[in-house]
Each structure stands twice: as C-alpha cells, then as structure tokens.
PDB file of C-alpha atoms and ligand atoms in Angstrom:
ATOM      1  CA  GLU Z   1     -50.082  33.830  72.609  1.00 36.00           C
ATOM      2  CA  ASN Z   2     -47.179  32.806  70.416  1.00 42.00           C
ATOM      3  CA  GLU Z   3     -44.660  35.034  72.107  1.00 41.00           C
ATOM      4  CA  GLY Z   4     -41.517  33.208  73.038  1.00 46.00           C
ATOM      5  CA  THR Z   5     -42.252  30.139  70.959  1.00 59.00           C
ATOM      6  CA  MET Z   6     -40.096  31.358  68.118  1.00 65.00           C
ATOM      7  CA  LYS Z   7     -36.413  31.346  68.932  1.00 59.00           C
ATOM      8  CA  ARG Z   8     -34.970  34.781  69.469  1.00 57.00           C
ATOM      9  CA  MET Z   9     -31.741  34.922  67.586  1.00 57.00           C
ATOM     10  CA  GLU Z  10     -29.341  37.376  66.206  1.00 55.00           C
ATOM     11  CA  ILE Z  11     -29.751  37.067  62.526  1.00 60.00           C
ATOM     12  CA  ARG Z  12     -27.151  36.950  59.841  1.00 64.00           C
ATOM     13  CA  VAL Z  13     -28.679  36.921  56.419  1.00 66.00           C
ATOM     14  CA  THR Z  14     -26.946  36.225  53.171  1.00 69.00           C
ATOM     15  CA  ARG Z  15     -28.777  36.213  49.928  1.00 72.00           C
ATOM     16  CA  GLY Z  16     -28.152  35.115  46.383  1.00 70.00           C
ATOM     17  CA  GLY Z  17     -29.969  34.669  43.115  1.00 69.00           C
ATOM     18  CA  VAL Z  18     -30.526  37.040  40.250  1.00 71.00           C
ATOM     19  CA  ASP Z  19     -32.828  39.994  41.025  1.00 78.00           C
ATOM     20  CA  ALA Z  20     -33.961  38.732  44.422  1.00 80.00           C
ATOM     21  CA  PRO Z  21     -37.024  40.731  45.488  1.00 84.00           C
ATOM     22  CA  LYS Z  22     -36.677  43.124  48.423  1.00 86.00           C
ATOM     23  CA  CYS Z  23     -37.491  41.575  51.784  1.00 89.00           C
ATOM     24  CA  VAL Z  24     -40.563  42.750  53.684  1.00 93.00           C
ATOM     25  CA  LEU Z  25     -40.399  44.087  57.229  1.00 92.00           C
ATOM     26  CA  THR Z  26     -44.081  44.025  58.182  1.00 94.00           C
ATOM     27  CA  PHE Z  27     -47.028  41.704  57.633  1.00 95.00           C
ATOM     28  CA  THR Z  28     -48.956  44.242  55.591  1.00 94.00           C
ATOM     29  CA  GLU Z  29     -45.934  44.965  53.392  1.00 95.00           C
ATOM     30  CA  ALA Z  30     -45.964  41.310  52.356  1.00 94.00           C
ATOM     31  CA  SER Z  31     -49.029  42.101  50.195  1.00 91.00           C
ATOM     32  CA  PHE Z  32     -50.926  38.928  50.900  1.00 96.00           C
ATOM     33  CA  PRO Z  33     -54.571  38.862  49.885  1.00 96.00           C
ATOM     34  CA  SER Z  34     -56.702  40.238  52.735  1.00 96.00           C
ATOM     35  CA  TYR Z  35     -57.995  36.798  53.761  1.00 95.00           C
ATOM     36  CA  VAL Z  36     -54.414  35.779  54.617  1.00 96.00           C
ATOM     37  CA  THR Z  37     -53.383  39.074  56.221  1.00 95.00           C
ATOM     38  CA  GLU Z  38     -56.434  39.023  58.484  1.00 95.00           C
ATOM     39  CA  ASP Z  39     -55.635  35.501  59.719  1.00 95.00           C
ATOM     40  CA  LEU Z  40     -51.995  36.461  60.175  1.00 94.00           C
ATOM     41  CA  LEU Z  41     -52.671  39.630  62.151  1.00 93.00           C
ATOM     42  CA  ARG Z  42     -54.894  37.613  64.472  1.00 93.00           C
ATOM     43  CA  GLU Z  43     -51.756  35.730  65.635  1.00 93.00           C
ATOM     44  CA  LYS Z  44     -50.431  38.950  67.183  1.00 92.00           C
ATOM     45  CA  PHE Z  45     -46.895  38.203  66.055  1.00 95.00           C
ATOM     46  CA  GLU Z  46     -44.619  41.217  66.304  1.00 93.00           C
ATOM     47  CA  ALA Z  47     -43.042  41.014  62.873  1.00 94.00           C
ATOM     48  CA  PRO Z  48     -42.167  38.525  60.161  1.00 95.00           C
ATOM     49  CA  SER Z  49     -39.210  36.290  60.986  1.00 94.00           C
ATOM     50  CA  ALA Z  50     -36.141  36.693  58.787  1.00 92.00           C
ATOM     51  CA  ALA Z  51     -37.019  33.525  56.884  1.00 94.00           C
ATOM     52  CA  GLN Z  52     -40.532  34.869  56.271  1.00 96.00           C
ATOM     53  CA  SER Z  53     -39.456  38.359  55.251  1.00 94.00           C
ATOM     54  CA  LEU Z  54     -37.090  36.865  52.697  1.00 93.00           C
ATOM     55  CA  ALA Z  55     -39.224  33.980  51.440  1.00 96.00           C
ATOM     56  CA  TRP Z  56     -42.622  35.685  51.084  1.00 97.00           C
ATOM     57  CA  PRO Z  57     -41.839  38.240  48.360  1.00 95.00           C
ATOM     58  CA  SER Z  58     -39.862  35.681  46.371  1.00 95.00           C
ATOM     59  CA  ALA Z  59     -42.462  32.933  46.655  1.00 96.00           C
ATOM     60  CA  LEU Z  60     -45.364  35.304  45.976  1.00 96.00           C
ATOM     61  CA  SER Z  61     -43.659  36.539  42.822  1.00 94.00           C
ATOM     62  CA  GLY Z  62     -43.437  32.957  41.583  1.00 95.00           C
ATOM     63  CA  ARG Z  63     -39.726  32.466  42.196  1.00 94.00           C
ATOM     64  CA  ASP Z  64     -38.193  29.256  43.448  1.00 96.00           C
ATOM     65  CA  VAL Z  65     -36.607  29.472  46.889  1.00 96.00           C
ATOM     66  CA  VAL Z  66     -33.680  27.717  48.564  1.00 96.00           C
ATOM     67  CA  ALA Z  67     -33.529  28.635  52.238  1.00 96.00           C
ATOM     68  CA  VAL Z  68     -30.991  27.509  54.807  1.00 95.00           C
ATOM     69  CA  ALA Z  69     -32.470  28.474  58.147  1.00 94.00           C
ATOM     70  CA  GLU Z  70     -32.158  26.931  61.551  1.00 89.00           C
ATOM     71  CA  THR Z  71     -34.939  25.353  63.575  1.00 89.00           C
ATOM     72  CA  GLY Z  72     -37.246  27.896  65.159  1.00 91.00           C
ATOM     73  CA  SER Z  73     -36.895  30.486  62.414  1.00 92.00           C
ATOM     74  CA  GLY Z  74     -40.535  30.354  61.357  1.00 95.00           C
ATOM     75  CA  LYS Z  75     -40.056  28.374  58.174  1.00 96.00           C
ATOM     76  CA  THR Z  76     -43.499  26.773  58.142  1.00 98.00           C
ATOM     77  CA  LEU Z  77     -45.430  29.987  57.519  1.00 98.00           C
ATOM     78  CA  ALA Z  78     -42.658  31.082  55.155  1.00 98.00           C
ATOM     79  CA  TYR Z  79     -44.044  28.546  52.670  1.00 98.00           C
ATOM     80  CA  VAL Z  80     -47.575  27.732  53.886  1.00 98.00           C
ATOM     81  CA  LEU Z  81     -48.945  31.215  53.192  1.00 98.00           C
ATOM     82  CA  PRO Z  82     -47.522  31.479  49.649  1.00 98.00           C
ATOM     83  CA  ALA Z  83     -48.822  27.937  49.029  1.00 98.00           C
ATOM     84  CA  ILE Z  84     -52.340  29.020  49.967  1.00 98.00           C
ATOM     85  CA  VAL Z  85     -52.151  32.075  47.722  1.00 98.00           C
ATOM     86  CA  HIS Z  86     -50.834  29.912  44.877  1.00 97.00           C
ATOM     87  CA  VAL Z  87     -53.628  27.360  45.212  1.00 96.00           C
ATOM     88  CA  ASN Z  88     -56.294  30.050  45.285  1.00 95.00           C
ATOM     89  CA  ALA Z  89     -54.903  31.476  42.048  1.00 94.00           C
ATOM     90  CA  GLN Z  90     -55.384  28.202  40.146  1.00 90.00           C
ATOM     91  CA  PRO Z  91     -58.413  27.354  38.035  1.00 79.00           C
ATOM     92  CA  VAL Z  92     -61.208  25.346  39.602  1.00 73.00           C
ATOM     93  CA  LEU Z  93     -60.218  21.711  39.704  1.00 64.00           C
ATOM     94  CA  ALA Z  94     -61.282  19.144  37.174  1.00 67.00           C
ATOM     95  CA  PRO Z  95     -62.549  15.821  38.495  1.00 68.00           C
ATOM     96  CA  GLY Z  96     -59.856  13.196  38.946  1.00 69.00           C
ATOM     97  CA  GLU Z  97     -57.057  15.594  39.648  1.00 82.00           C
ATOM     98  CA  GLY Z  98     -54.729  15.571  42.632  1.00 92.00           C
ATOM     99  CA  PRO Z  99     -53.270  18.287  44.875  1.00 95.00           C
ATOM    100  CA  ILE Z 100     -52.063  21.647  43.560  1.00 96.00           C
ATOM    101  CA  ALA Z 101     -49.564  22.147  46.385  1.00 97.00           C
ATOM    102  CA  LEU Z 102     -47.433  19.406  47.892  1.00 98.00           C
ATOM    103  CA  VAL Z 103     -45.302  19.663  51.030  1.00 98.00           C
ATOM    104  CA  LEU Z 104     -42.852  16.828  51.720  1.00 98.00           C
ATOM    105  CA  ALA Z 105     -41.580  16.444  55.275  1.00 98.00           C
ATOM    106  CA  PRO Z 106     -39.444  13.768  56.956  1.00 98.00           C
ATOM    107  CA  THR Z 107     -41.663  12.521  59.791  1.00 98.00           C
ATOM    108  CA  ARG Z 108     -45.257  11.933  60.732  1.00 98.00           C
ATOM    109  CA  GLU Z 109     -44.972  14.387  63.644  1.00 97.00           C
ATOM    110  CA  LEU Z 110     -43.659  17.152  61.448  1.00 98.00           C
ATOM    111  CA  ALA Z 111     -46.198  16.487  58.698  1.00 98.00           C
ATOM    112  CA  CYS Z 112     -49.029  16.698  61.224  1.00 98.00           C
ATOM    113  CA  GLN Z 113     -47.684  19.964  62.666  1.00 98.00           C
ATOM    114  CA  ILE Z 114     -47.466  21.432  59.188  1.00 98.00           C
ATOM    115  CA  GLU Z 115     -51.002  20.350  58.389  1.00 98.00           C
ATOM    116  CA  LEU Z 116     -52.244  22.140  61.508  1.00 97.00           C
ATOM    117  CA  GLU Z 117     -50.752  25.378  60.176  1.00 97.00           C
ATOM    118  CA  VAL Z 118     -52.237  24.670  56.751  1.00 98.00           C
ATOM    119  CA  ALA Z 119     -55.636  24.054  58.329  1.00 97.00           C
ATOM    120  CA  LYS Z 120     -55.487  27.346  60.235  1.00 97.00           C
ATOM    121  CA  TYR Z 121     -54.892  29.421  57.103  1.00 97.00           C
ATOM    122  CA  ALA Z 122     -56.845  27.316  54.602  1.00 96.00           C
ATOM    123  CA  ALA Z 123     -60.156  27.779  56.418  1.00 95.00           C
ATOM    124  CA  SER Z 124     -60.873  31.331  55.267  1.00 95.00           C
ATOM    125  CA  SER Z 125     -60.710  30.301  51.610  1.00 93.00           C
ATOM    126  CA  GLN Z 126     -62.136  26.830  52.232  1.00 92.00           C
ATOM    127  CA  LEU Z 127     -59.219  24.962  50.744  1.00 93.00           C
ATOM    128  CA  LYS Z 128     -59.169  21.242  51.225  1.00 93.00           C
ATOM    129  CA  HIS Z 129     -56.088  19.559  52.586  1.00 95.00           C
ATOM    130  CA  ALA Z 130     -54.812  16.147  53.547  1.00 96.00           C
ATOM    131  CA  CYS Z 131     -51.979  14.742  55.571  1.00 97.00           C
ATOM    132  CA  VAL Z 132     -50.377  11.508  54.452  1.00 98.00           C
ATOM    133  CA  TYR Z 133     -47.896   9.553  56.574  1.00 98.00           C
ATOM    134  CA  GLY Z 134     -46.880   6.014  57.437  1.00 97.00           C
ATOM    135  CA  GLY Z 135     -47.669   4.035  60.551  1.00 95.00           C
ATOM    136  CA  ALA Z 136     -51.353   4.860  60.501  1.00 96.00           C
ATOM    137  CA  PRO Z 137     -54.431   3.360  58.821  1.00 97.00           C
ATOM    138  CA  LYS Z 138     -54.714   4.267  55.157  1.00 97.00           C
ATOM    139  CA  GLY Z 139     -58.482   4.633  54.979  1.00 96.00           C
ATOM    140  CA  PRO Z 140     -58.932   8.149  56.347  1.00 94.00           C
ATOM    141  CA  GLN Z 141     -55.923   9.417  54.413  1.00 96.00           C
ATOM    142  CA  VAL Z 142     -57.242   7.934  51.180  1.00 95.00           C
ATOM    143  CA  LYS Z 143     -60.572   9.571  51.830  1.00 93.00           C
ATOM    144  CA  ALA Z 144     -58.984  12.981  52.412  1.00 92.00           C
ATOM    145  CA  LEU Z 145     -56.848  12.622  49.300  1.00 91.00           C
ATOM    146  CA  LYS Z 146     -59.374  11.174  46.911  1.00 86.00           C
ATOM    147  CA  SER Z 147     -59.192  12.909  43.587  1.00 64.00           C
ATOM    148  CA  GLY Z 148     -60.786  16.293  43.536  1.00 67.00           C
ATOM    149  CA  GLU Z 149     -60.992  16.559  47.283  1.00 76.00           C
ATOM    150  CA  CYS Z 150     -57.530  17.725  48.202  1.00 92.00           C
ATOM    151  CA  GLU Z 151     -55.812  20.897  47.060  1.00 94.00           C
ATOM    152  CA  ILE Z 152     -52.914  20.947  49.532  1.00 97.00           C
ATOM    153  CA  CYS Z 153     -51.221  17.708  50.517  1.00 98.00           C
ATOM    154  CA  VAL Z 154     -48.652  17.390  53.295  1.00 98.00           C
ATOM    155  CA  ALA Z 155     -46.863  14.059  53.114  1.00 98.00           C
ATOM    156  CA  THR Z 156     -43.981  11.915  54.194  1.00 98.00           C
ATOM    157  CA  PRO Z 157     -42.352  10.405  51.094  1.00 98.00           C
ATOM    158  CA  GLY Z 158     -42.925   6.677  51.746  1.00 97.00           C
ATOM    159  CA  ARG Z 159     -46.696   6.729  52.181  1.00 98.00           C
ATOM    160  CA  LEU Z 160     -47.161   9.159  49.311  1.00 98.00           C
ATOM    161  CA  ILE Z 161     -45.228   6.859  46.940  1.00 98.00           C
ATOM    162  CA  ASP Z 162     -47.465   4.016  48.042  1.00 97.00           C
ATOM    163  CA  PHE Z 163     -50.588   6.044  47.250  1.00 96.00           C
ATOM    164  CA  LEU Z 164     -49.211   7.223  43.904  1.00 97.00           C
ATOM    165  CA  GLU Z 165     -48.431   3.648  42.887  1.00 96.00           C
ATOM    166  CA  ARG Z 166     -51.924   2.506  43.828  1.00 95.00           C
ATOM    167  CA  GLY Z 167     -53.458   5.378  41.873  1.00 93.00           C
ATOM    168  CA  VAL Z 168     -55.080   6.876  44.964  1.00 93.00           C
ATOM    169  CA  THR Z 169     -53.946  10.279  43.800  1.00 94.00           C
ATOM    170  CA  ASN Z 170     -51.695  11.856  41.177  1.00 94.00           C
ATOM    171  CA  LEU Z 171     -49.444  14.886  40.868  1.00 96.00           C
ATOM    172  CA  ARG Z 172     -50.457  15.884  37.360  1.00 93.00           C
ATOM    173  CA  ARG Z 173     -51.584  19.331  38.385  1.00 92.00           C
ATOM    174  CA  THR Z 174     -49.065  19.879  41.193  1.00 96.00           C
ATOM    175  CA  THR Z 175     -47.412  23.226  40.544  1.00 96.00           C
ATOM    176  CA  PHE Z 176     -46.181  24.168  44.033  1.00 98.00           C
ATOM    177  CA  VAL Z 177     -43.710  21.827  45.728  1.00 98.00           C
ATOM    178  CA  VAL Z 178     -42.063  22.316  49.117  1.00 98.00           C
ATOM    179  CA  LEU Z 179     -39.245  20.176  50.498  1.00 98.00           C
ATOM    180  CA  ASP Z 180     -39.195  20.938  54.218  1.00 98.00           C
ATOM    181  CA  GLU Z 181     -36.299  19.772  56.375  1.00 98.00           C
ATOM    182  CA  ALA Z 182     -34.610  18.554  53.206  1.00 98.00           C
ATOM    183  CA  ASP Z 183     -31.461  17.667  55.137  1.00 98.00           C
ATOM    184  CA  ARG Z 184     -33.346  15.355  57.495  1.00 98.00           C
ATOM    185  CA  MET Z 185     -35.235  13.726  54.632  1.00 98.00           C
ATOM    186  CA  LEU Z 186     -31.923  12.920  52.949  1.00 98.00           C
ATOM    187  CA  ASP Z 187     -30.414  11.663  56.222  1.00 98.00           C
ATOM    188  CA  MET Z 188     -33.355   9.275  56.484  1.00 98.00           C
ATOM    189  CA  GLY Z 189     -32.640   7.887  53.018  1.00 98.00           C
ATOM    190  CA  PHE Z 190     -35.607   9.473  51.239  1.00 98.00           C
ATOM    191  CA  GLU Z 191     -33.653  10.806  48.272  1.00 98.00           C
ATOM    192  CA  PRO Z 192     -34.916   8.234  45.710  1.00 98.00           C
ATOM    193  CA  GLN Z 193     -38.515   8.703  46.882  1.00 98.00           C
ATOM    194  CA  ILE Z 194     -38.204  12.496  46.751  1.00 98.00           C
ATOM    195  CA  ARG Z 195     -36.858  12.368  43.217  1.00 98.00           C
ATOM    196  CA  ARG Z 196     -39.586   9.980  42.094  1.00 98.00           C
ATOM    197  CA  ILE Z 197     -42.311  12.102  43.631  1.00 98.00           C
ATOM    198  CA  VAL Z 198     -41.041  15.404  42.297  1.00 98.00           C
ATOM    199  CA  SER Z 199     -40.589  13.920  38.804  1.00 98.00           C
ATOM    200  CA  GLN Z 200     -44.357  13.324  38.720  1.00 98.00           C
ATOM    201  CA  THR Z 201     -45.181  16.983  39.397  1.00 98.00           C
ATOM    202  CA  ARG Z 202     -45.499  19.534  36.629  1.00 96.00           C
ATOM    203  CA  PRO Z 203     -42.256  20.689  35.022  1.00 96.00           C
ATOM    204  CA  ASP Z 204     -43.456  24.298  35.290  1.00 95.00           C
ATOM    205  CA  ARG Z 205     -43.882  23.991  39.038  1.00 97.00           C
ATOM    206  CA  GLN Z 206     -42.617  26.416  41.650  1.00 98.00           C
ATOM    207  CA  THR Z 207     -40.197  24.656  44.020  1.00 98.00           C
ATOM    208  CA  LEU Z 208     -39.160  25.721  47.524  1.00 98.00           C
ATOM    209  CA  LEU Z 209     -36.506  23.925  49.563  1.00 98.00           C
ATOM    210  CA  PHE Z 210     -35.956  24.508  53.277  1.00 98.00           C
ATOM    211  CA  THR Z 211     -33.095  23.028  55.231  1.00 97.00           C
ATOM    212  CA  ALA Z 212     -31.290  23.644  58.508  1.00 96.00           C
ATOM    213  CA  THR Z 213     -27.902  22.557  57.173  1.00 95.00           C
ATOM    214  CA  TRP Z 214     -26.199  22.768  53.791  1.00 95.00           C
ATOM    215  CA  PRO Z 215     -24.150  19.618  53.146  1.00 97.00           C
ATOM    216  CA  VAL Z 216     -23.228  18.482  49.645  1.00 97.00           C
ATOM    217  CA  GLU Z 217     -26.215  16.093  49.387  1.00 97.00           C
ATOM    218  CA  VAL Z 218     -28.660  18.929  49.985  1.00 98.00           C
ATOM    219  CA  ARG Z 219     -26.818  21.204  47.564  1.00 97.00           C
ATOM    220  CA  GLU Z 220     -27.081  18.474  44.934  1.00 97.00           C
ATOM    221  CA  ILE Z 221     -30.805  17.941  45.387  1.00 98.00           C
ATOM    222  CA  ALA Z 222     -31.343  21.711  45.344  1.00 97.00           C
ATOM    223  CA  ARG Z 223     -29.298  22.009  42.153  1.00 96.00           C
ATOM    224  CA  THR Z 224     -31.282  19.327  40.362  1.00 96.00           C
ATOM    225  CA  LEU Z 225     -34.831  19.902  41.655  1.00 98.00           C
ATOM    226  CA  VAL Z 226     -34.952  23.677  42.265  1.00 96.00           C
ATOM    227  CA  ARG Z 227     -34.118  24.785  38.796  1.00 86.00           C
ATOM    228  CA  ASN Z 228     -35.958  27.988  38.068  1.00 85.00           C
ATOM    229  CA  ASN Z 229     -33.479  30.757  38.961  1.00 86.00           C
ATOM    230  CA  PRO Z 230     -34.042  30.332  42.703  1.00 92.00           C
ATOM    231  CA  VAL Z 231     -33.686  33.038  45.278  1.00 93.00           C
ATOM    232  CA  GLU Z 232     -31.267  31.609  47.819  1.00 93.00           C
ATOM    233  CA  PHE Z 233     -30.770  32.809  51.334  1.00 92.00           C
ATOM    234  CA  ARG Z 234     -29.267  31.748  54.600  1.00 92.00           C
ATOM    235  CA  VAL Z 235     -30.476  32.804  58.032  1.00 89.00           C
ATOM    236  CA  SER Z 236     -28.293  31.936  60.982  1.00 80.00           C
ATOM    237  CA  GLY Z 237     -27.877  32.910  64.593  1.00 69.00           C
ATOM    238  CA  ALA Z 238     -24.669  34.906  65.021  1.00 48.00           C
ATOM    239  CA  GLY Z 239     -22.937  33.324  67.986  1.00 41.00           C
TER     240      GLY Z 239
HETATM  241  P1  LIG H   1     -39.049  26.208  61.936  1.00 61.74           P
HETATM  242  O1  LIG H   1     -39.809  25.371  60.956  1.00 61.74           O
HETATM  243  O2  LIG H   1     -38.130  27.177  61.281  1.00 61.74           O
HETATM  244  O3  LIG H   1     -38.357  25.385  62.963  1.00 61.74           O
HETATM  245  P2  LIG H   1     -41.664  26.985  62.840  1.00 61.74           P
HETATM  246  O4  LIG H   1     -42.287  27.348  61.557  1.00 61.74           O
HETATM  247  O5  LIG H   1     -41.998  25.664  63.413  1.00 61.74           O
HETATM  248  O6  LIG H   1     -40.077  27.114  62.740  1.00 61.74           O
HETATM  249  O7  LIG H   1     -41.992  28.145  63.885  1.00 61.74           O
HETATM  250  C1  LIG H   1     -41.564  28.089  65.216  1.00 61.74           C
HETATM  251  C2  LIG H   1     -42.551  28.827  66.128  1.00 61.74           C
HETATM  252  O8  LIG H   1     -42.551  30.215  65.829  1.00 61.74           O
HETATM  253  C3  LIG H   1     -43.993  28.377  65.973  1.00 61.74           C
HETATM  254  O9  LIG H   1     -44.539  28.269  67.237  1.00 61.74           O
HETATM  255  C4  LIG H   1     -44.656  29.508  65.201  1.00 61.74           C
HETATM  256  O10 LIG H   1     -46.026  29.645  65.520  1.00 61.74           O
HETATM  257  C5  LIG H   1     -43.865  30.702  65.664  1.00 61.74           C
HETATM  258  N1  LIG H   1     -43.819  31.812  64.681  1.00 61.74           N
HETATM  259  C6  LIG H   1     -43.879  31.712  63.326  1.00 61.74           C
HETATM  260  N2  LIG H   1     -43.759  32.919  62.757  1.00 61.74           N
HETATM  261  C7  LIG H   1     -43.605  33.822  63.764  1.00 61.74           C
HETATM  262  C8  LIG H   1     -43.424  35.252  63.810  1.00 61.74           C
HETATM  263  N3  LIG H   1     -43.376  35.976  62.695  1.00 61.74           N
HETATM  264  N4  LIG H   1     -43.288  35.827  65.022  1.00 61.74           N
HETATM  265  C9  LIG H   1     -43.328  35.087  66.156  1.00 61.74           C
HETATM  266  N5  LIG H   1     -43.509  33.732  66.184  1.00 61.74           N
HETATM  267  C10 LIG H   1     -43.636  33.099  65.007  1.00 61.74           C
HETATM  268 MG1  LIG H   2     -39.930  23.498  60.393  1.00 61.74          MG
END
C-alpha cells in the first residue's frame, strides 16, 4: 500500500557521536515492544529506511539524536515509534500534568500529518494525543490538551506558546522532545519560540532534532538544545 511513497534513493550515511549503537536492518531487529512491531509489520514496508535504521536503536536506548536527512527518508516514524515506547515507559500521569512527548513542526499541514502517524501507532496502547496549530479554533485543541488528557502533543510553536502562557497545558513532565524540520522552523523565524518552549521541558529530557539541511543556524540550535551526547547522522541521496 505504501510502496513507492517513500523516495527511493541511493544512500550515503555518515555517523558521529560517541558509542553510537549499531543500526538495525529489519523491523524485528529494532526490538520494539510487540504492540509496535505488530502495527509496523501491518504496513508491509520492505525494510526500515536509513533514517529509521539509524535513529531507532539510538532513540530506544535513550540517546539524543541529530539527523540530517532529506525529505522522503521516513523521518516521521524514525521518531514517532520511539516516542510511543518512551511514553508507555513513564509512570501513570498525575492530574494536572501536560504531555510526556512533544513534537514541534513548522506548519499546520505537517503537524496534522504527524498526528495521523501518531494516531495510527498510539491506538494499540491507548495513548492520548493532541495536535495544536494556529489558524483554527482553539476550543477543540484545548479540550484535547487539557491537563491529564494528552500524553503526546504535536504542535506548531506559535499556538503552543499561546496555550502555555494561558496555562492551558504545561511541559513540566515533558521528557521526550522532537524538533522536526528544524531548518524550516528556523527559516520561519520560530527560533525564540522554540527556545522558550524547550526551556520549559524537563532538563533530563531526551531530545531529537531532524532537519533536511545543515546551515549554521541549525547547528547552533542543535548544539544548545541537544546536549546529551547525541548520536549524529546524515543520510543523503548520492547523485
Ligand atoms: P520525511 O519526513 O523524511 O520526509 P516521511 O516520514 O513523511 O518522510 O515518509 C515518507 C513516506 O514514506 C510516507 O508515505 C511513509 O508512510 C513512507 N515510509 C515510512 N517508512 C517507510 C519504510 N520503512 N518503507 C517504505 N515506506 C516508508
Ligand atoms: Mg518529515
């Protein structure tokens, strides 16, 4: 069903970071809990993409990740599945607490696409999720987010800041943070919002940054926000 939707590319992989875990070549080798593997095998994908085979073992072992990988390299599942495993490993939530995992993305369209993937894989473990973005009524988003109801939040930075300032939610227990399309978020001027949001998450969080390009602005945000001995890799089409 999904055949052909992921770009076929010749892959050149470079990797850095101290003691980077070995990459996985099959879905079962990734050692996800069975509820994830079963959902994943149902997709009938041939094999993990390069971004997935590199990101999964690192993210599942609790390492931070910095990944430079072009569009179409399967980045969404590279972080969504480890996010779900992470959330399921946390203690039952206390009332009044906000999301455990937070994904920041540049646009409403992208955030909604990501939430669809989250929804697909969150169902088997009944995780609650919300999608927060501008240009739409706040009511339903507030309802989805309301303390204690949302474990995974996908958000564009502007609307999330608004909700944080109004006390709709908080990031006091957020221990898994993803910056997706970091380069586009910075191009759109979201750097101050990103920094403010991430500063409200827990200092012992796991942080994953995904980007298609690697300009100095992205390197700087990676250096300052992804601080825990990250595994770094680059996946690019060769020619
Ligand atoms: P990116 O964020 O890197 O641009 P996406 O995560 O949006 O890429 O994935 C692009 C497409 O590839 C999606 O349609 C997705 O369902 C599909 N896909 C993801 N992982 C695989 C895989 N391992 N094999 C084949 N297709 C995949
Ligand atoms: Mg993407």
